[in-house]
Amino acid sequence: MRGGLVASARLLPRPLVRWFLQRRAQQDINENMSGGKKVKIIFVLGGPGSGKGTQCSNIVEHFGFIHLSAGELLRAEINSGSENGTMIDTIIKEGKIVPSEITIKLLQEAIIKGGNDKYIIDGFPRNEENRVVFESVINISPEFVLFFDCSEEEMERRLLGRNQGRSDDNIETIRKRLKVFVESSLPVIEYYESKGMVKKIDATKPAPEVFEDFLN
Ligand SMILES: Nc1ncnc2c1ncn2[C@@H]1O[C@H](COP(=O)(O)OP(=O)(O)OP(=O)(O)O)[C@@H](O)[C@H]1O
Ligand SMILES: O=c1ccn([C@@H]2O[C@H](COP(=O)(O)O)[C@@H](O)[C@H]2O)c(=O)[nH]1
Ligand SMILES: [Mg+2]
């Protein structure tokens, strides 16, 4: 296990390695949280508009998880006027992926603040670097990974009709997000698939049927 982490760390830029070693030394969520109870997480992955947020709301209602959307945490960071806000805003508008240390710090803070022992993390990890750094810094592996599998045409149609005022719900950014999903996020799903940890659900169906499939 440790050998695997060291090998993974060699793939990362040096400042990032330094950063995550420091963070690891600072905080271990499992020691700080839930009166010593083991914190459980589920990752929810799928392309933009596949219905991750919609289904997470259903899951939270039925199973008492805390829902953490990495995208929502980043948008809240922009709105808080933080020093990283402008940079995050630009990255989101370009459909790219925010540096791991920023997103993981926000997730780490939200997990500690949540005070629960069950979290459903929506839209993260977005790439292999996100995955490796999260598992090293936060030191928790997911119980399993939910993958909402949806056609590109359907995702595009849903995003163009979402109407929630998101700066990335326009055709140019949507196309970029779809490309980033295929190039950077699918390899994360394939990694977890190779470990037998993925529950894949046909997300092209209507939302109630998707939730039914999750329950079965
Ligand atoms: N199964 C479904 N069938 C039709 N529309 C759906 C379905 N699931 C979600 N939607 C709608 O599609 C849009 C996108 O859904 P949602 O926000 O849940 O996707 P998401 O995967 O979280 O997207 P993003 O990655 O952009 O945050 C919303 O308007 C939602 O109401
Ligand atoms: O881990 C993450 C999650 C999100 N982003 C950026 O935010 C947008 C929107 O995310 P949604 O999950 O669709 O709400 C995404 O396109 C990325 O630009 C990220 O960088 N890292
Ligand atoms: Mg979402």
Coordinates of N, CA and C and ligand atoms in Angstrom, one line a residue:
M1 N 0.8 -1.2 0.0 CA 0.0 0.0 0.0 C 0.9 1.3 0.0
R2 N 1.8 1.3 1.0 CA 2.7 2.5 1.1 C 3.5 2.6 -0.2
G3 N 4.0 1.5 -0.7 CA 4.8 1.5 -2.0 C 4.0 2.1 -3.1
G4 N 2.7 1.7 -3.1 CA 1.8 2.2 -4.2 C 1.7 3.7 -4.1
L5 N 1.5 4.2 -2.9 CA 1.4 5.7 -2.7 C 2.7 6.4 -3.1
V6 N 3.8 5.8 -2.7 CA 5.1 6.5 -3.1 C 5.2 6.5 -4.6
A7 N 4.8 5.4 -5.3 CA 4.9 5.3 -6.7 C 4.0 6.4 -7.3
S8 N 2.7 6.5 -6.8 CA 1.8 7.5 -7.3 C 2.3 8.9 -7.1
A9 N 2.9 9.1 -5.9 CA 3.5 10.5 -5.6 C 4.5 10.9 -6.6
R10 N 5.3 9.9 -7.2 CA 6.3 10.3 -8.2 C 5.7 10.9 -9.4
L11 N 4.4 10.6 -9.7 CA 3.8 11.1 -10.9 C 3.4 12.6 -10.7
L12 N 3.4 13.1 -9.5 CA 2.9 14.4 -9.2 C 4.0 15.5 -9.2
P13 N 3.6 16.7 -9.4 CA 4.6 17.8 -9.4 C 5.1 18.0 -7.9
R14 N 6.4 18.4 -7.8 CA 7.0 18.4 -6.5 C 6.3 19.3 -5.4
P15 N 5.9 20.5 -5.8 CA 5.2 21.3 -4.8 C 4.0 20.6 -4.2
L16 N 3.3 19.9 -5.1 CA 2.1 19.2 -4.7 C 2.4 18.1 -3.7
V17 N 3.5 17.4 -4.0 CA 3.9 16.3 -3.1 C 4.2 16.9 -1.7
R18 N 5.0 18.0 -1.7 CA 5.4 18.7 -0.5 C 4.1 19.1 0.3
W19 N 3.1 19.6 -0.5 CA 1.9 20.1 0.1 C 1.1 19.0 0.8
F20 N 1.0 17.8 0.1 CA 0.2 16.8 0.6 C 0.8 16.1 1.8
L21 N 2.2 16.0 1.8 CA 2.9 15.4 3.0 C 2.6 16.3 4.2
Q22 N 2.7 17.6 4.0 CA 2.4 18.5 5.1 C 1.0 18.4 5.6
R23 N 0.0 18.3 4.7 CA -1.4 18.2 5.1 C -1.6 16.9 5.8
R24 N -1.0 15.9 5.3 CA -1.2 14.5 5.9 C -0.8 14.6 7.4
A25 N 0.4 15.3 7.6 CA 0.9 15.3 9.0 C 0.0 16.2 9.9
Q26 N -0.7 17.1 9.3 CA -1.5 18.0 10.1 C -2.8 17.4 10.6
Q27 N -3.4 16.6 9.7 CA -4.8 16.3 10.0 C -5.2 14.9 9.5
D28 N -5.8 14.2 10.4 CA -6.4 12.9 9.9 C -7.8 12.9 10.4
I29 N -8.7 13.0 9.3 CA -10.1 13.2 9.6 C -10.6 12.1 10.5
N30 N -10.2 10.9 10.3 CA -10.7 9.8 11.1 C -10.3 9.9 12.6
E31 N -9.3 10.7 12.9 CA -9.0 10.9 14.3 C -9.8 12.0 14.9
N32 N -10.2 13.0 14.0 CA -10.8 14.2 14.5 C -12.3 14.1 14.5
M33 N -12.8 13.1 13.8 CA -14.3 13.1 13.5 C -15.0 12.0 14.3
S34 N -16.3 12.3 14.4 CA -17.3 11.3 14.8 C -17.0 10.5 16.0
G35 N -16.3 11.1 16.9 CA -15.9 10.4 18.2 C -15.2 9.1 17.9
G36 N -14.3 9.1 16.9 CA -13.5 7.9 16.6 C -14.2 6.9 15.6
K37 N -15.5 7.2 15.3 CA -16.2 6.4 14.3 C -15.5 6.5 12.9
K38 N -15.5 5.4 12.2 CA -14.9 5.5 10.8 C -15.8 6.3 9.9
V39 N -15.2 7.3 9.2 CA -16.0 8.1 8.2 C -16.1 7.3 6.9
K40 N -17.3 7.2 6.4 CA -17.5 6.5 5.2 C -17.9 7.4 4.1
I41 N -17.3 7.2 2.9 CA -17.7 8.1 1.8 C -18.0 7.3 0.5
I42 N -18.9 7.9 -0.3 CA -19.2 7.3 -1.6 C -18.9 8.4 -2.6
F43 N -18.2 8.0 -3.7 CA -18.0 9.0 -4.7 C -19.1 8.8 -5.8
V44 N -19.6 10.0 -6.3 CA -20.7 9.9 -7.3 C -20.1 10.6 -8.6
L45 N -19.9 9.8 -9.6 CA -19.3 10.3 -10.8 C -20.2 10.2 -12.0
G46 N -19.9 10.9 -13.1 CA -20.7 10.9 -14.3 C -20.5 12.2 -15.0
G47 N -20.8 12.2 -16.3 CA -20.6 13.4 -17.1 C -21.4 14.6 -16.6
P48 N -21.1 15.8 -17.1 CA -21.9 17.0 -16.8 C -23.3 16.8 -17.2
G49 N -24.2 16.9 -16.3 CA -25.7 16.8 -16.7 C -26.2 15.4 -16.6
S50 N -25.4 14.5 -16.1 CA -25.8 13.1 -16.0 C -26.8 12.9 -14.9
G51 N -27.0 13.8 -14.0 CA -28.0 13.7 -13.0 C -27.4 13.4 -11.6
K52 N -26.1 13.7 -11.4 CA -25.5 13.4 -10.1 C -26.2 14.2 -8.9
G53 N -26.3 15.5 -9.1 CA -26.9 16.3 -8.1 C -28.4 15.8 -7.8
T54 N -29.1 15.6 -8.8 CA -30.5 15.1 -8.7 C -30.6 13.9 -7.9
Q55 N -29.8 12.9 -8.2 CA -29.8 11.6 -7.5 C -29.3 11.7 -6.1
C56 N -28.3 12.5 -5.9 CA -27.7 12.7 -4.6 C -28.8 13.2 -3.6
S57 N -29.6 14.1 -4.1 CA -30.7 14.6 -3.2 C -31.6 13.5 -2.8
N58 N -31.9 12.6 -3.7 CA -32.8 11.4 -3.4 C -32.1 10.5 -2.4
I59 N -30.8 10.3 -2.6 CA -30.0 9.4 -1.7 C -30.0 9.9 -0.3
V60 N -29.7 11.2 -0.2 CA -29.6 11.9 1.1 C -30.9 11.8 1.9
E61 N -32.0 12.0 1.1 CA -33.4 11.9 1.8 C -33.6 10.5 2.4
H62 N -33.2 9.5 1.7 CA -33.5 8.1 2.1 C -32.4 7.5 3.0
F63 N -31.2 8.0 2.9 CA -30.1 7.2 3.7 C -29.3 8.1 4.7
G64 N -29.7 9.4 4.8 CA -29.0 10.2 5.8 C -27.5 10.5 5.6
F65 N -27.1 10.4 4.4 CA -25.7 10.9 4.1 C -25.7 12.4 4.1
I66 N -24.5 13.0 4.2 CA -24.4 14.4 3.9 C -23.9 14.5 2.5
H67 N -24.6 15.3 1.7 CA -24.2 15.5 0.3 C -23.2 16.6 0.1
L68 N -22.0 16.3 -0.4 CA -21.0 17.4 -0.7 C -20.8 17.4 -2.2
S69 N -21.2 18.5 -2.8 CA -20.9 18.6 -4.3 C -19.6 19.5 -4.4
A70 N -18.6 18.9 -5.0 CA -17.3 19.6 -5.1 C -17.5 20.9 -5.9
G71 N -18.4 20.8 -7.0 CA -18.7 22.0 -7.8 C -19.4 23.1 -7.0
E72 N -20.3 22.7 -6.1 CA -21.0 23.6 -5.3 C -20.0 24.3 -4.3
L73 N -19.1 23.5 -3.7 CA -18.1 24.1 -2.8 C -17.2 25.1 -3.5
L74 N -16.9 24.8 -4.8 CA -16.0 25.7 -5.5 C -16.8 27.0 -5.9
R75 N -18.1 26.8 -6.2 CA -18.9 28.0 -6.5 C -19.1 28.9 -5.3
A76 N -19.3 28.2 -4.1 CA -19.4 29.0 -2.9 C -18.1 29.8 -2.6
E77 N -17.0 29.1 -2.9 CA -15.7 29.8 -2.7 C -15.6 31.0 -3.6
I78 N -16.1 30.9 -4.8 CA -16.1 32.1 -5.7 C -16.9 33.2 -5.0
N79 N -18.1 32.8 -4.6 CA -19.1 33.8 -4.1 C -18.6 34.4 -2.7
S80 N -17.7 33.7 -2.0 CA -17.3 34.2 -0.7 C -16.2 35.3 -0.9
G81 N -15.8 35.5 -2.1 CA -14.8 36.6 -2.4 C -13.4 36.2 -1.9
S82 N -13.1 34.8 -1.9 CA -11.8 34.4 -1.4 C -10.7 34.8 -2.5
E83 N -9.5 34.7 -2.0 CA -8.4 35.1 -2.9 C -8.3 34.2 -4.1
N84 N -8.8 33.0 -4.0 CA -8.7 32.0 -5.2 C -9.9 32.2 -6.1
G85 N -10.9 33.0 -5.7 CA -12.2 33.0 -6.4 C -12.1 33.3 -7.8
T86 N -11.3 34.3 -8.2 CA -11.2 34.7 -9.6 C -10.6 33.6 -10.5
M87 N -9.6 32.9 -9.9 CA -8.9 31.8 -10.6 C -9.9 30.7 -10.8
I88 N -10.6 30.3 -9.7 CA -11.6 29.2 -9.8 C -12.7 29.5 -10.8
D89 N -13.2 30.8 -10.8 CA -14.2 31.2 -11.7 C -13.8 31.0 -13.2
T90 N -12.5 31.4 -13.5 CA -12.0 31.3 -14.8 C -11.9 29.8 -15.2
I91 N -11.4 29.0 -14.3 CA -11.3 27.6 -14.7 C -12.6 26.9 -14.9
I92 N -13.6 27.3 -14.1 CA -15.0 26.7 -14.3 C -15.5 27.1 -15.7
K93 N -15.4 28.4 -16.0 CA -15.9 28.9 -17.3 C -15.2 28.2 -18.4
E94 N -14.0 27.8 -18.2 CA -13.2 27.1 -19.3 C -13.5 25.6 -19.3
G95 N -14.3 25.1 -18.3 CA -14.6 23.7 -18.2 C -13.4 22.8 -17.8
K96 N -12.4 23.5 -17.2 CA -11.2 22.7 -16.8 C -11.3 22.3 -15.3
I97 N -10.2 21.7 -14.8 CA -10.3 21.2 -13.5 C -9.4 22.0 -12.5
V98 N -10.0 22.4 -11.4 CA -9.4 23.2 -10.4 C -8.2 22.4 -9.7
P99 N -7.1 23.1 -9.4 CA -6.0 22.3 -8.7 C -6.5 21.5 -7.5
S100 N -5.9 20.3 -7.4 CA -6.4 19.4 -6.4 C -6.3 20.0 -5.0
E101 N -5.3 20.7 -4.7 CA -5.1 21.2 -3.3 C -6.3 22.1 -2.9
I102 N -6.8 22.9 -3.8 CA -8.0 23.8 -3.5 C -9.2 23.0 -3.2
T103 N -9.6 22.1 -4.1 CA -10.8 21.3 -4.0 C -10.7 20.4 -2.7
I104 N -9.6 19.8 -2.5 CA -9.5 18.9 -1.4 C -9.5 19.6 -0.1
K105 N -9.0 20.8 0.0 CA -9.0 21.6 1.2 C -10.5 21.9 1.5
L106 N -11.3 22.3 0.5 CA -12.7 22.6 0.7 C -13.5 21.4 1.1
L107 N -13.2 20.2 0.5 CA -13.9 19.0 0.9 C -13.5 18.6 2.4
Q108 N -12.2 18.7 2.7 CA -11.7 18.4 4.0 C -12.4 19.3 5.1
E109 N -12.5 20.6 4.8 CA -13.2 21.5 5.8 C -14.7 21.1 5.9
A110 N -15.3 20.8 4.8 CA -16.7 20.4 4.8 C -17.0 19.1 5.5
I111 N -16.1 18.2 5.4 CA -16.3 16.9 6.1 C -16.2 17.2 7.6
I112 N -15.2 17.9 8.0 CA -15.0 18.2 9.5 C -16.2 19.0 10.0
K113 N -16.6 20.0 9.2 CA -17.7 20.8 9.7 C -19.0 20.0 9.7
G114 N -19.2 19.1 8.8 CA -20.4 18.3 8.7 C -20.6 17.4 10.0
G115 N -19.6 17.0 10.6 CA -19.7 16.3 11.9 C -20.5 14.9 11.8
N116 N -20.6 14.4 10.5 CA -21.3 13.2 10.3 C -20.3 12.1 10.0
D117 N -20.7 10.8 9.9 CA -19.8 9.8 9.6 C -20.1 9.2 8.2
K118 N -21.0 9.8 7.4 CA -21.4 9.3 6.1 C -21.5 10.5 5.1
Y119 N -20.7 10.4 4.1 CA -20.7 11.5 3.1 C -20.8 11.0 1.7
I120 N -21.6 11.6 0.9 CA -21.7 11.3 -0.5 C -21.1 12.4 -1.3
I121 N -20.0 12.2 -2.0 CA -19.2 13.2 -2.6 C -19.5 13.2 -4.1
D122 N -20.1 14.3 -4.6 CA -20.6 14.4 -5.9 C -19.6 15.2 -6.8
G123 N -19.2 14.6 -7.9 CA -18.4 15.3 -8.9 C -16.9 15.3 -8.6
F124 N -16.5 14.4 -7.8 CA -15.1 14.3 -7.4 C -14.8 12.9 -7.1
P125 N -13.6 12.4 -7.4 CA -12.4 13.0 -8.1 C -12.6 13.1 -9.6
R126 N -12.1 14.2 -10.1 CA -12.3 14.6 -11.5 C -11.2 14.1 -12.4
N127 N -10.1 13.8 -11.8 CA -8.9 13.3 -12.5 C -8.1 12.4 -11.6
E128 N -7.1 11.7 -12.2 CA -6.3 10.8 -11.4 C -5.5 11.5 -10.3
E129 N -5.1 12.8 -10.6 CA -4.3 13.5 -9.5 C -5.3 13.8 -8.3
N130 N -6.5 14.2 -8.6 CA -7.5 14.4 -7.6 C -7.6 13.1 -6.7
R131 N -7.7 12.0 -7.4 CA -7.9 10.7 -6.7 C -6.8 10.4 -5.8
V132 N -5.6 10.5 -6.3 CA -4.4 10.1 -5.6 C -4.2 11.0 -4.4
V133 N -4.3 12.3 -4.6 CA -4.1 13.2 -3.5 C -5.2 13.1 -2.4
F134 N -6.4 12.9 -2.9 CA -7.5 12.8 -1.9 C -7.2 11.6 -1.0
E135 N -6.9 10.4 -1.6 CA -6.8 9.2 -0.8 C -5.5 9.3 0.1
S136 N -4.6 10.1 -0.3 CA -3.4 10.3 0.5 C -3.6 11.3 1.7
V137 N -4.2 12.4 1.3 CA -4.4 13.5 2.3 C -5.5 13.1 3.3
I138 N -6.6 12.7 2.7 CA -7.8 12.5 3.6 C -7.7 11.1 4.2
N139 N -7.0 10.2 3.5 CA -6.7 8.9 4.0 C -8.0 8.1 4.2
I140 N -8.9 8.2 3.3 CA -10.1 7.4 3.3 C -10.3 6.9 1.8
S141 N -10.6 5.6 1.7 CA -11.0 5.1 0.4 C -12.5 5.0 0.3
P142 N -13.1 5.2 -0.8 CA -14.6 5.2 -0.9 C -15.1 3.8 -0.7
E143 N -16.3 3.7 -0.1 CA -16.9 2.4 0.1 C -17.2 1.8 -1.3
F144 N -17.7 2.6 -2.2 CA -17.9 2.3 -3.6 C -18.1 3.6 -4.4
V145 N -18.2 3.4 -5.7 CA -18.3 4.6 -6.6 C -19.5 4.4 -7.4
L146 N -20.4 5.4 -7.4 CA -21.6 5.4 -8.3 C -21.3 6.1 -9.6
F147 N -21.6 5.4 -10.7 CA -21.3 6.0 -12.0 C -22.6 6.2 -12.7
F148 N -23.0 7.4 -13.0 CA -24.2 7.7 -13.7 C -23.8 7.8 -15.2
D149 N -24.1 6.8 -16.0 CA -23.7 6.7 -17.4 C -24.8 7.2 -18.3
C150 N -24.5 8.3 -19.0 CA -25.5 9.0 -19.8 C -24.9 9.3 -21.2
S151 N -25.8 9.4 -22.2 CA -25.3 9.7 -23.5 C -24.9 11.2 -23.6
E152 N -24.0 11.6 -24.4 CA -23.5 13.0 -24.5 C -24.7 13.9 -25.0
E153 N -25.5 13.4 -26.0 CA -26.6 14.2 -26.5 C -27.6 14.5 -25.4
E154 N -27.9 13.5 -24.5 CA -28.8 13.7 -23.5 C -28.3 14.7 -22.4
M155 N -27.0 14.6 -22.1 CA -26.4 15.5 -21.1 C -26.4 16.9 -21.6
E156 N -26.0 17.1 -22.9 CA -26.0 18.4 -23.5 C -27.4 19.0 -23.5
R157 N -28.4 18.2 -23.8 CA -29.8 18.7 -23.8 C -30.2 19.1 -22.4
R158 N -29.9 18.3 -21.4 CA -30.3 18.7 -20.0 C -29.6 19.9 -19.5
L159 N -28.3 20.1 -19.9 CA -27.6 21.2 -19.4 C -28.1 22.5 -20.0
L160 N -28.4 22.4 -21.3 CA -28.9 23.6 -22.0 C -30.3 24.0 -21.5
G161 N -31.0 23.0 -20.9 CA -32.3 23.3 -20.3 C -32.3 23.5 -18.8
R162 N -31.2 23.5 -18.2 CA -31.1 23.5 -16.7 C -31.6 24.9 -16.1
N163 N -31.2 26.0 -16.7 CA -31.7 27.3 -16.4 C -31.5 27.7 -14.9
Q164 N -30.3 27.4 -14.4 CA -30.0 27.8 -13.0 C -29.0 28.9 -12.9
G165 N -28.7 29.5 -14.1 CA -27.8 30.6 -14.1 C -26.4 30.3 -13.9
R166 N -26.0 29.0 -14.2 CA -24.6 28.6 -14.0 C -23.8 29.2 -15.2
S167 N -22.6 29.7 -14.9 CA -21.7 30.3 -15.9 C -21.2 29.3 -16.9
D168 N -21.3 28.0 -16.5 CA -20.7 26.9 -17.4 C -21.8 26.2 -18.2
D169 N -23.1 26.6 -18.1 CA -24.1 26.0 -18.8 C -24.4 26.7 -20.2
N170 N -23.3 26.8 -21.0 CA -23.5 27.4 -22.3 C -22.8 26.4 -23.2
I171 N -23.2 26.4 -24.5 CA -22.7 25.3 -25.4 C -21.2 25.2 -25.5
E172 N -20.5 26.4 -25.5 CA -19.0 26.3 -25.7 C -18.4 25.6 -24.4
T173 N -18.8 26.0 -23.2 CA -18.2 25.3 -22.0 C -18.7 23.9 -21.9
I174 N -20.0 23.6 -22.3 CA -20.5 22.3 -22.1 C -19.6 21.3 -23.0
R175 N -19.3 21.7 -24.2 CA -18.5 20.9 -25.1 C -17.1 20.6 -24.5
K176 N -16.5 21.6 -23.8 CA -15.2 21.5 -23.2 C -15.3 20.6 -22.0
R177 N -16.4 20.7 -21.2 CA -16.6 19.8 -20.0 C -16.7 18.4 -20.5
L178 N -17.5 18.1 -21.6 CA -17.6 16.8 -22.0 C -16.3 16.2 -22.4
K179 N -15.4 17.0 -23.1 CA -14.1 16.5 -23.5 C -13.2 16.2 -22.3
V180 N -13.3 17.1 -21.3 CA -12.5 16.9 -20.1 C -13.0 15.6 -19.4
F181 N -14.3 15.4 -19.4 CA -14.9 14.2 -18.7 C -14.3 12.9 -19.4
V182 N -14.3 12.9 -20.7 CA -13.8 11.7 -21.4 C -12.3 11.5 -21.1
E183 N -11.5 12.6 -21.3 CA -10.1 12.5 -21.2 C -9.5 12.3 -19.8
S184 N -10.2 13.0 -18.8 CA -9.6 13.0 -17.4 C -10.4 12.3 -16.4
S185 N -11.7 12.3 -16.5 CA -12.6 11.7 -15.4 C -12.8 10.2 -15.7
L186 N -13.0 9.8 -17.0 CA -13.3 8.4 -17.2 C -12.2 7.5 -16.7
P187 N -10.9 7.9 -16.9 CA -9.8 7.1 -16.3 C -10.0 6.8 -14.8
V188 N -10.5 7.8 -14.1 CA -10.7 7.5 -12.6 C -11.8 6.4 -12.5
I189 N -12.8 6.5 -13.2 CA -13.9 5.5 -13.2 C -13.3 4.1 -13.5
E190 N -12.5 4.1 -14.6 CA -11.8 2.8 -15.0 C -10.9 2.3 -13.9
Y191 N -10.3 3.2 -13.2 CA -9.4 2.7 -12.1 C -10.2 2.0 -11.0
Y192 N -11.4 2.6 -10.6 CA -12.2 2.0 -9.6 C -12.9 0.8 -10.1
E193 N -13.2 0.8 -11.4 CA -13.8 -0.4 -12.1 C -12.8 -1.6 -11.9
S194 N -11.6 -1.3 -12.2 CA -10.6 -2.4 -12.1 C -10.4 -3.0 -10.7
K195 N -10.9 -2.3 -9.7 CA -10.9 -2.7 -8.4 C -12.3 -3.3 -7.9
G196 N -13.2 -3.4 -8.9 CA -14.5 -3.9 -8.6 C -15.4 -3.0 -7.7
M197 N -15.1 -1.7 -7.7 CA -15.8 -0.8 -6.8 C -16.9 0.1 -7.4
V198 N -17.2 -0.2 -8.7 CA -18.1 0.7 -9.4 C -19.5 0.1 -9.5
K199 N -20.5 0.9 -9.1 CA -21.9 0.6 -9.4 C -22.4 1.5 -10.6
K200 N -22.5 0.9 -11.7 CA -22.8 1.7 -12.9 C -24.3 1.7 -13.2
I201 N -24.9 2.9 -13.4 CA -26.3 3.0 -13.5 C -26.6 3.7 -14.8
D202 N -27.6 3.2 -15.6 CA -28.0 3.9 -16.8 C -28.8 5.1 -16.5
A203 N -28.1 6.3 -16.7 CA -28.7 7.6 -16.2 C -29.4 8.3 -17.3
T204 N -29.6 7.6 -18.5 CA -30.3 8.3 -19.6 C -31.8 8.2 -19.3
K205 N -32.2 7.2 -18.5 CA -33.6 7.0 -18.1 C -34.2 8.2 -17.3
P206 N -35.5 8.3 -17.2 CA -36.1 9.4 -16.4 C -35.6 9.2 -14.9
A207 N -35.6 10.4 -14.2 CA -34.9 10.4 -12.9 C -35.5 9.4 -11.9
P208 N -36.8 9.2 -11.8 CA -37.3 8.2 -10.8 C -36.8 6.8 -11.1
E209 N -36.7 6.5 -12.4 CA -36.2 5.1 -12.8 C -34.7 5.0 -12.4
V210 N -34.0 6.0 -12.6 CA -32.6 6.0 -12.2 C -32.4 5.7 -10.7
F211 N -33.3 6.4 -9.9 CA -33.2 6.1 -8.5 C -33.6 4.7 -8.1
E212 N -34.6 4.2 -8.8 CA -35.1 2.8 -8.7 C -33.9 1.8 -8.9
D213 N -33.2 2.1 -10.0 CA -32.0 1.2 -10.4 C -31.0 1.3 -9.3
F214 N -30.8 2.5 -8.7 CA -29.8 2.6 -7.6 C -30.2 1.8 -6.4
L215 N -31.5 1.8 -6.1 CA -32.0 1.0 -5.0 C -31.9 -0.5 -5.2
N216 N -31.9 -1.0 -6.4 CA -31.9 -2.4 -6.7 C -30.5 -3.0 -6.8
Ligands
LIG1 N1 -32.9 11.4 -15.4 C1 -33.1 12.6 -15.8 N2 -33.9 12.8 -16.9 C2 -34.2 14.1 -17.3 N3 -33.7 15.2 -16.7 C3 -32.9 15.0 -15.7 C4 -32.6 13.7 -15.1 N4 -31.7 13.9 -14.1 C5 -31.5 15.2 -13.9 N5 -32.2 15.9 -14.9 C6 -32.2 17.3 -15.1 O1 -31.0 17.6 -15.9 C7 -30.3 18.7 -15.4 C8 -28.9 18.3 -14.8 O2 -29.1 17.5 -13.7 P1 -28.1 17.6 -12.5 O3 -27.9 19.0 -12.1 O4 -28.6 16.7 -11.4 O5 -26.8 17.0 -13.2 P2 -25.3 16.9 -12.7 O6 -24.7 15.6 -13.1 O7 -25.2 17.3 -11.2 O8 -24.6 18.1 -13.6 P3 -23.3 18.9 -13.3 O9 -22.1 18.0 -13.4 O10 -23.3 20.0 -14.4 O11 -23.4 19.5 -11.9 C9 -31.2 19.3 -14.3 O12 -32.0 20.3 -14.9 C10 -32.1 18.1 -13.8 O13 -33.4 18.5 -13.4
LIG2 O1 -13.7 18.3 -8.2 C1 -14.1 19.2 -8.9 C2 -15.4 19.6 -9.2 C3 -15.7 20.6 -10.0 N1 -14.8 21.3 -10.7 C4 -15.1 22.4 -11.6 O2 -16.4 22.8 -11.3 C5 -17.2 22.7 -12.5 C6 -18.6 22.3 -12.1 O3 -18.7 21.1 -11.4 P1 -20.0 20.3 -11.2 O4 -19.7 19.1 -10.5 O5 -20.5 20.1 -12.6 O6 -21.0 21.2 -10.5 C7 -16.5 21.6 -13.3 O7 -16.8 21.7 -14.7 C8 -15.0 22.0 -13.0 O8 -14.6 23.1 -13.8 C9 -13.4 20.9 -10.5 O9 -12.5 21.6 -11.0 N2 -13.1 19.9 -9.6
MG3 MG -24.2 18.8 -10.2

